[in-house]
Short mmCIF file of C-alpha atoms in Angstrom, two decimals:
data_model
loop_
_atom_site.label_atom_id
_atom_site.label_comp_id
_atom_site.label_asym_id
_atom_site.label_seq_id
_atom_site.Cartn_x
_atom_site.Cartn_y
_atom_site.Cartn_z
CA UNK A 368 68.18 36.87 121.14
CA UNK A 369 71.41 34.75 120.13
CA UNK A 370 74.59 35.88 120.54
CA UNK A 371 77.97 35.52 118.57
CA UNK A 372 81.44 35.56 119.29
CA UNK A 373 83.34 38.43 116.88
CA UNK A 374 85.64 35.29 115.76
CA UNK A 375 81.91 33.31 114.14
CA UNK A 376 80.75 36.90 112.64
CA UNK A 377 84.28 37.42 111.05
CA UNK A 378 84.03 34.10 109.20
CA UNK A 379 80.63 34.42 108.89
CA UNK A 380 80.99 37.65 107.21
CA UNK A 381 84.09 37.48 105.31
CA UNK A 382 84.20 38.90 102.07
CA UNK A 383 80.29 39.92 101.91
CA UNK A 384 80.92 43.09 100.92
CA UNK A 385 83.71 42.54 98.23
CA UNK A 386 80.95 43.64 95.97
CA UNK A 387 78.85 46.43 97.16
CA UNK A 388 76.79 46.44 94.01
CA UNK A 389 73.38 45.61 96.23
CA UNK A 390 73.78 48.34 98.74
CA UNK A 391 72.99 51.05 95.90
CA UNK A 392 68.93 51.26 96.60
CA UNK A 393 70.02 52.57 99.88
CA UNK A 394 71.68 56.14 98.21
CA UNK A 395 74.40 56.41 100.63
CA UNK A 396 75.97 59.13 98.93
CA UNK A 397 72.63 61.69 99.75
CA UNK A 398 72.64 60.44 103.38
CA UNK A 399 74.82 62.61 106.18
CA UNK A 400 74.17 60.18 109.44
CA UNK A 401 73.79 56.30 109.42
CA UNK A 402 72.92 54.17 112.56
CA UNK A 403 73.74 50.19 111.73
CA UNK A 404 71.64 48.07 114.63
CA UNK A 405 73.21 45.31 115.50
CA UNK A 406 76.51 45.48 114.01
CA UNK A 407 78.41 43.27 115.75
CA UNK A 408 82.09 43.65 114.42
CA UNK A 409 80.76 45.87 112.03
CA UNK A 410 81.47 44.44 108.66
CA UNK A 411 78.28 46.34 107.20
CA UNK A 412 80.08 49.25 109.41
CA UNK A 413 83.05 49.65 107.07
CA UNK A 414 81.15 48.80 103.86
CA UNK A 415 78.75 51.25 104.02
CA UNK A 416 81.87 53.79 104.77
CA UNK A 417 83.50 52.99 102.07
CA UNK A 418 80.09 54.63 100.35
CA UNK A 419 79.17 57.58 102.31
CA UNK A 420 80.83 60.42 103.96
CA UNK A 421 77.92 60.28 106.44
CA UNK A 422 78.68 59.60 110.24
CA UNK A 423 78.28 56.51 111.07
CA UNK A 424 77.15 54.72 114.14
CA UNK A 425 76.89 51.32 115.54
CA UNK A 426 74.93 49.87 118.13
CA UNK A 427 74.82 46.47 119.50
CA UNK A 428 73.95 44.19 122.85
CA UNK A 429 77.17 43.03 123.44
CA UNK A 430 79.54 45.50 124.57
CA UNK A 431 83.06 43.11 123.30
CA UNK A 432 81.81 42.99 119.52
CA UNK A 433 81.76 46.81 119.75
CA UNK A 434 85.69 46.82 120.40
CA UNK A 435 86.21 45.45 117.00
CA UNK A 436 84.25 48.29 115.33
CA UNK A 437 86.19 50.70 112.41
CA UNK A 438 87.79 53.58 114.22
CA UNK A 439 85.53 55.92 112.48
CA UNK A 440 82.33 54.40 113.66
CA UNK A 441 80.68 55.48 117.01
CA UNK A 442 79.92 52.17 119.15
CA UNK A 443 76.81 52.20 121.51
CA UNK A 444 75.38 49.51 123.49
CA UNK A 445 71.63 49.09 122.85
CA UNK A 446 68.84 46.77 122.39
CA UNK A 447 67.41 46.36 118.78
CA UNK A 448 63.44 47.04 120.59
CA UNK A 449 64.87 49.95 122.60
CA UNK A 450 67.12 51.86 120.77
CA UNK A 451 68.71 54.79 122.90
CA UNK A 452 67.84 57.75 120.02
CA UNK A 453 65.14 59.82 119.68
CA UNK A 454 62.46 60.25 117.16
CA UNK A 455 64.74 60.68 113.30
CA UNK A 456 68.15 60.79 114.71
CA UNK A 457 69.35 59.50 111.60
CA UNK A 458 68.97 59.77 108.06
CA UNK A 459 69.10 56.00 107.68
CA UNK A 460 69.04 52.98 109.66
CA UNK A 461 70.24 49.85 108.85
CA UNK A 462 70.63 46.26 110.10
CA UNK A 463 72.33 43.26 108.63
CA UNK A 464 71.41 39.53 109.37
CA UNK A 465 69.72 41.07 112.88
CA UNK A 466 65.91 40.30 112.01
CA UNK A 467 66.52 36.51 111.71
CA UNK A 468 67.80 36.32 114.98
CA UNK A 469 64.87 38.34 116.61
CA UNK A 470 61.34 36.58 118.01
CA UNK A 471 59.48 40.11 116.96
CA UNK A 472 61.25 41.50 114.06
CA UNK A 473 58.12 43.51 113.23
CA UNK A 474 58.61 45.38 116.81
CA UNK A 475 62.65 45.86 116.04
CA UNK A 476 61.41 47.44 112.62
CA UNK A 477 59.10 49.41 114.31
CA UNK A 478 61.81 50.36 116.48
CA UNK A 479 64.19 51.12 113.10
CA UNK A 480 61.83 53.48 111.74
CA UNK A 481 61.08 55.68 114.89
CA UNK A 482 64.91 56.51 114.92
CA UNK A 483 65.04 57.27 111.37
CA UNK A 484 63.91 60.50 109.40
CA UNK A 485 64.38 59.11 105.84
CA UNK A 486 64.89 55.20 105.33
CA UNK A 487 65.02 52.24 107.16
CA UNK A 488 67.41 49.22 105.15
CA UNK A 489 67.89 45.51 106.26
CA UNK A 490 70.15 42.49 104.69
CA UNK A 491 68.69 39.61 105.55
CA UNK A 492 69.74 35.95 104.42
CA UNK A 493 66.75 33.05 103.41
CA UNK A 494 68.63 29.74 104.88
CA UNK A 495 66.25 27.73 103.54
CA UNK A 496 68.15 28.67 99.92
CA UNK A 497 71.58 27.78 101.06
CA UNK A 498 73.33 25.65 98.79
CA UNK A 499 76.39 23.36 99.17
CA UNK A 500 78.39 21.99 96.90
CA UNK A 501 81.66 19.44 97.52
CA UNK A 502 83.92 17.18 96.39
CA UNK A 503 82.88 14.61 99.41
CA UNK A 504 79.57 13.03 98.48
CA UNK A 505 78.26 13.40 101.74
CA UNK A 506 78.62 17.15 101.97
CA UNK A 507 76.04 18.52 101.05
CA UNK A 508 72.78 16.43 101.86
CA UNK A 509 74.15 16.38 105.39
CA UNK A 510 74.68 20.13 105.46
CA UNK A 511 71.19 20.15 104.16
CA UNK A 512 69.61 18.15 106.66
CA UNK A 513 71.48 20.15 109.50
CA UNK A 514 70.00 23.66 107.83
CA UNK A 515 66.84 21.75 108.14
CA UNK A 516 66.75 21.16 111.60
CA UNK A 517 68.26 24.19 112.56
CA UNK A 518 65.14 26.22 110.70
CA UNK A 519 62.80 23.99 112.39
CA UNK A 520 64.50 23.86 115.80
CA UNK A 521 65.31 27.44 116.43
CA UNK A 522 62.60 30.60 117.63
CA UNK A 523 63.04 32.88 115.40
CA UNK A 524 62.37 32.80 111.48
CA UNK A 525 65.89 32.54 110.17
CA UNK A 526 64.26 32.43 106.48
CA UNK A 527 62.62 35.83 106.15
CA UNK A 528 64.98 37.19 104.02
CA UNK A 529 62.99 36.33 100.86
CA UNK A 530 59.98 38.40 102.69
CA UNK A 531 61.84 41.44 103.30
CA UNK A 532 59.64 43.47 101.17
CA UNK A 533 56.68 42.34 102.15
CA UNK A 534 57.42 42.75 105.49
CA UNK A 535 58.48 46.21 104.97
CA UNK A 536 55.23 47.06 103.45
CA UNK A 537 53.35 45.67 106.54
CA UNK A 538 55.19 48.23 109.07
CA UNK A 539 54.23 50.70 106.96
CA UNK A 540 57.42 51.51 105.27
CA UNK A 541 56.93 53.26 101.48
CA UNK A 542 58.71 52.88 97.89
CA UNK A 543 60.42 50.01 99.18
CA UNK A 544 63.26 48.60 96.77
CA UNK A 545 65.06 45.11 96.67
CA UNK A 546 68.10 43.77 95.55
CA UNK A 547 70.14 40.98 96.34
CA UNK A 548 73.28 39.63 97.29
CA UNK A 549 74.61 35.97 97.15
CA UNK A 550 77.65 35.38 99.19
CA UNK A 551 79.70 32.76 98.10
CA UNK A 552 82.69 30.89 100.16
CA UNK A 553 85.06 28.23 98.44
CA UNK A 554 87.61 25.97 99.26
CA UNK A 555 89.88 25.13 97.53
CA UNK A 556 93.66 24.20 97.11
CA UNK A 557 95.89 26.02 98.23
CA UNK A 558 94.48 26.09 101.32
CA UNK A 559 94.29 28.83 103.92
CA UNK A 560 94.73 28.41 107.74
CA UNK A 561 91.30 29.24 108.38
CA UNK A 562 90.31 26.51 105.31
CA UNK A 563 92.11 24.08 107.19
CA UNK A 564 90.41 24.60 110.54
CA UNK A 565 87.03 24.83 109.09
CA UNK A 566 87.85 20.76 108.14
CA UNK A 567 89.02 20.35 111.00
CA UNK A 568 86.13 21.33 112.75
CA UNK A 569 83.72 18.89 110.41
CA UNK A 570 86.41 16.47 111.34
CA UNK A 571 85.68 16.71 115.14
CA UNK A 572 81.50 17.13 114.79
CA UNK A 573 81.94 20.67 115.68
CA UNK A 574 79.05 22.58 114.36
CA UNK A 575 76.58 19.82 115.24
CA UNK A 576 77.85 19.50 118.76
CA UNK A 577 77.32 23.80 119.55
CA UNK A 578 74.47 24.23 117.94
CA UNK A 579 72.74 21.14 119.33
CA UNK A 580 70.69 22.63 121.26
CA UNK A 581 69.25 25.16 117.94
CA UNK A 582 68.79 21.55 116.60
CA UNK A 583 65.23 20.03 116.07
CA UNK A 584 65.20 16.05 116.20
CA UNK A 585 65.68 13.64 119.63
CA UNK A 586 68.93 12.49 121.11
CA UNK A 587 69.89 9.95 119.21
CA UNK A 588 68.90 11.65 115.94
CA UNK A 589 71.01 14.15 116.44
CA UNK A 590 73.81 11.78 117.98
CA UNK A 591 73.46 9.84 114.45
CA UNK A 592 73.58 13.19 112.46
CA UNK A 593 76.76 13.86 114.83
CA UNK A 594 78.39 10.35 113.77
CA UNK A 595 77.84 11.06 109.84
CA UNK A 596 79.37 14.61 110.53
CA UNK A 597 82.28 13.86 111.82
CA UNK A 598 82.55 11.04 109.25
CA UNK A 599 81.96 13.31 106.42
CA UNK A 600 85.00 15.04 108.16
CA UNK A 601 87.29 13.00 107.99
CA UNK A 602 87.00 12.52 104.29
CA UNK A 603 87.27 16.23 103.88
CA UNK A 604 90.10 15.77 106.33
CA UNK A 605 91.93 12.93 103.87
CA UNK A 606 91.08 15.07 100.40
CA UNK A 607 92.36 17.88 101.90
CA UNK A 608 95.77 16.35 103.22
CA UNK A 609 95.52 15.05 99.22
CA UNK A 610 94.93 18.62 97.77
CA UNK A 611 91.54 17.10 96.43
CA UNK A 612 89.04 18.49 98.62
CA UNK A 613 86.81 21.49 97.08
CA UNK A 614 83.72 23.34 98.15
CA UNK A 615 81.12 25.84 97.78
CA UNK A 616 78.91 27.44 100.06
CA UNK A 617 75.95 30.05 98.42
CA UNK A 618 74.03 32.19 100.96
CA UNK A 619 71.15 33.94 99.85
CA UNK A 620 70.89 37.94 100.92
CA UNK A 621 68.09 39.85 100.75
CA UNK A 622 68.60 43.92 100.92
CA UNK A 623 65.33 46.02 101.27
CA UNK A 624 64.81 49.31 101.55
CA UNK A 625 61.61 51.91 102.28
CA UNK A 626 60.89 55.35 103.21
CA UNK A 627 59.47 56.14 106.63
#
């Protein structure tokens, strides 16, 4: 399974959960204990608090992103397949964006249900529907061919989230309901710190250069891709230094939820 540092899933994350309106299926309100699997920093964590009274838990992998959890929520170190509970511990359990990044997520929803006595929930993004949209021409038809390769290059299927339900249905899961939530990140003047380093990171090839090796395509495929990247970059890097550059980023998510 991938890992992330707590500074990708903060900027990865920020502002989801501004509006909560797609996390009503999962009738927090009648629930008294919630588990969230895998929630790193736990930005589901604190949204889902915000909703419920219930005690809340969070379990994750890596041991660091549970330091960053909400005060009120119980960390615990555990493995999505292997979950440290036994049979209905909690009323619900949830995941967010933790299916994508799993070679079995039928066996982690498996897992899911076991622990839970009511409902199992998952958020899930489709990056195959990720749109971009920018004020350099480039932007986005390079941003699309890197989403491309990523979905082909990487193990796990980073586009479920449009199959949520139907995947729910499969492990067995009942009255399942949907809703969705698009998050959307701008840029625009005036610009924030972390706007600023987010150019500067197109400026330098950043995001090609990590997650090269996520990347389908041959060296010098990817070394071209690279080149155009940090191109793109710099123009960001000039209409930005002009107060021209703008841009907006649409990720698809998915929210499902069934009884057990």
């Amino acid at each position: 399974m991938r890992r992330f540092s707590a500074e990708y899933l903060d900027r990865t994350r920020e502002e989801m959960w501004a509006d909560r309106t797609a996390l009503e299926p999962l009738r927090l309100a009648s629930r008294s204990s919630v588990l969230d699997v895998g929630c790193g920093t736990g930005e589901l964590a604190a949204a889902l608090g915000n909703e419920t009274d219930a005690r809340i838990v969070g379990a994750d992998r890596d041991p660091d992103l549970l330091a960053y959890l909400p005060p009120d929520v119980q960390g615990v170190r555990a493995d999505a397949y292997r979950l440290p509970f036994p049979d209905d511990s909690f009323d619900i359990v949830v995941c967010q964006a933790l299916l994508i990044n799993l070679p079995d997520p039928e066996r982690a929803l498996a897992e899911l249900s076991r622990v839970a006595s009511e409902s199992v929930a998952a958020v899930e993004p489709d990056n195959s529907a990720v749109t971009v949209e920018s004020t350099v021409a480039s932007e986005s038809r390079l941003a699309g061919e890197a989403r491309n390769r990523y979905i082909a290059g990487v193990d796990t299927d980073v586009t479920l989230g449009s199959r949520l339900a139907e995947l729910f249905e499969q492990a067995g899961l009942t009255n399942v309901q949907t809703a969705r939530r698009d998050q959307t990140k701008t840029v625009a003047p005036p610009y924030s710190e972390a706007d600023l380093e987010a150019v500067g990171r197109k400026a330098r090839g950043d995001a090609i250069h990590t997650q090269r090796g996520d990347l389908a395509g041959d060296a010098d495929a990817l070394d071209r891709l690279r080149a155009a990247w940090r191109e793109m970059g710099r123009e960001a890097l000039e209409q930005t230094q002009a107060g021209e550059y703008e841009r907006r980023e649409t990720v698809p998510f998915h929210v499902a939820v069934g009884d057990v």
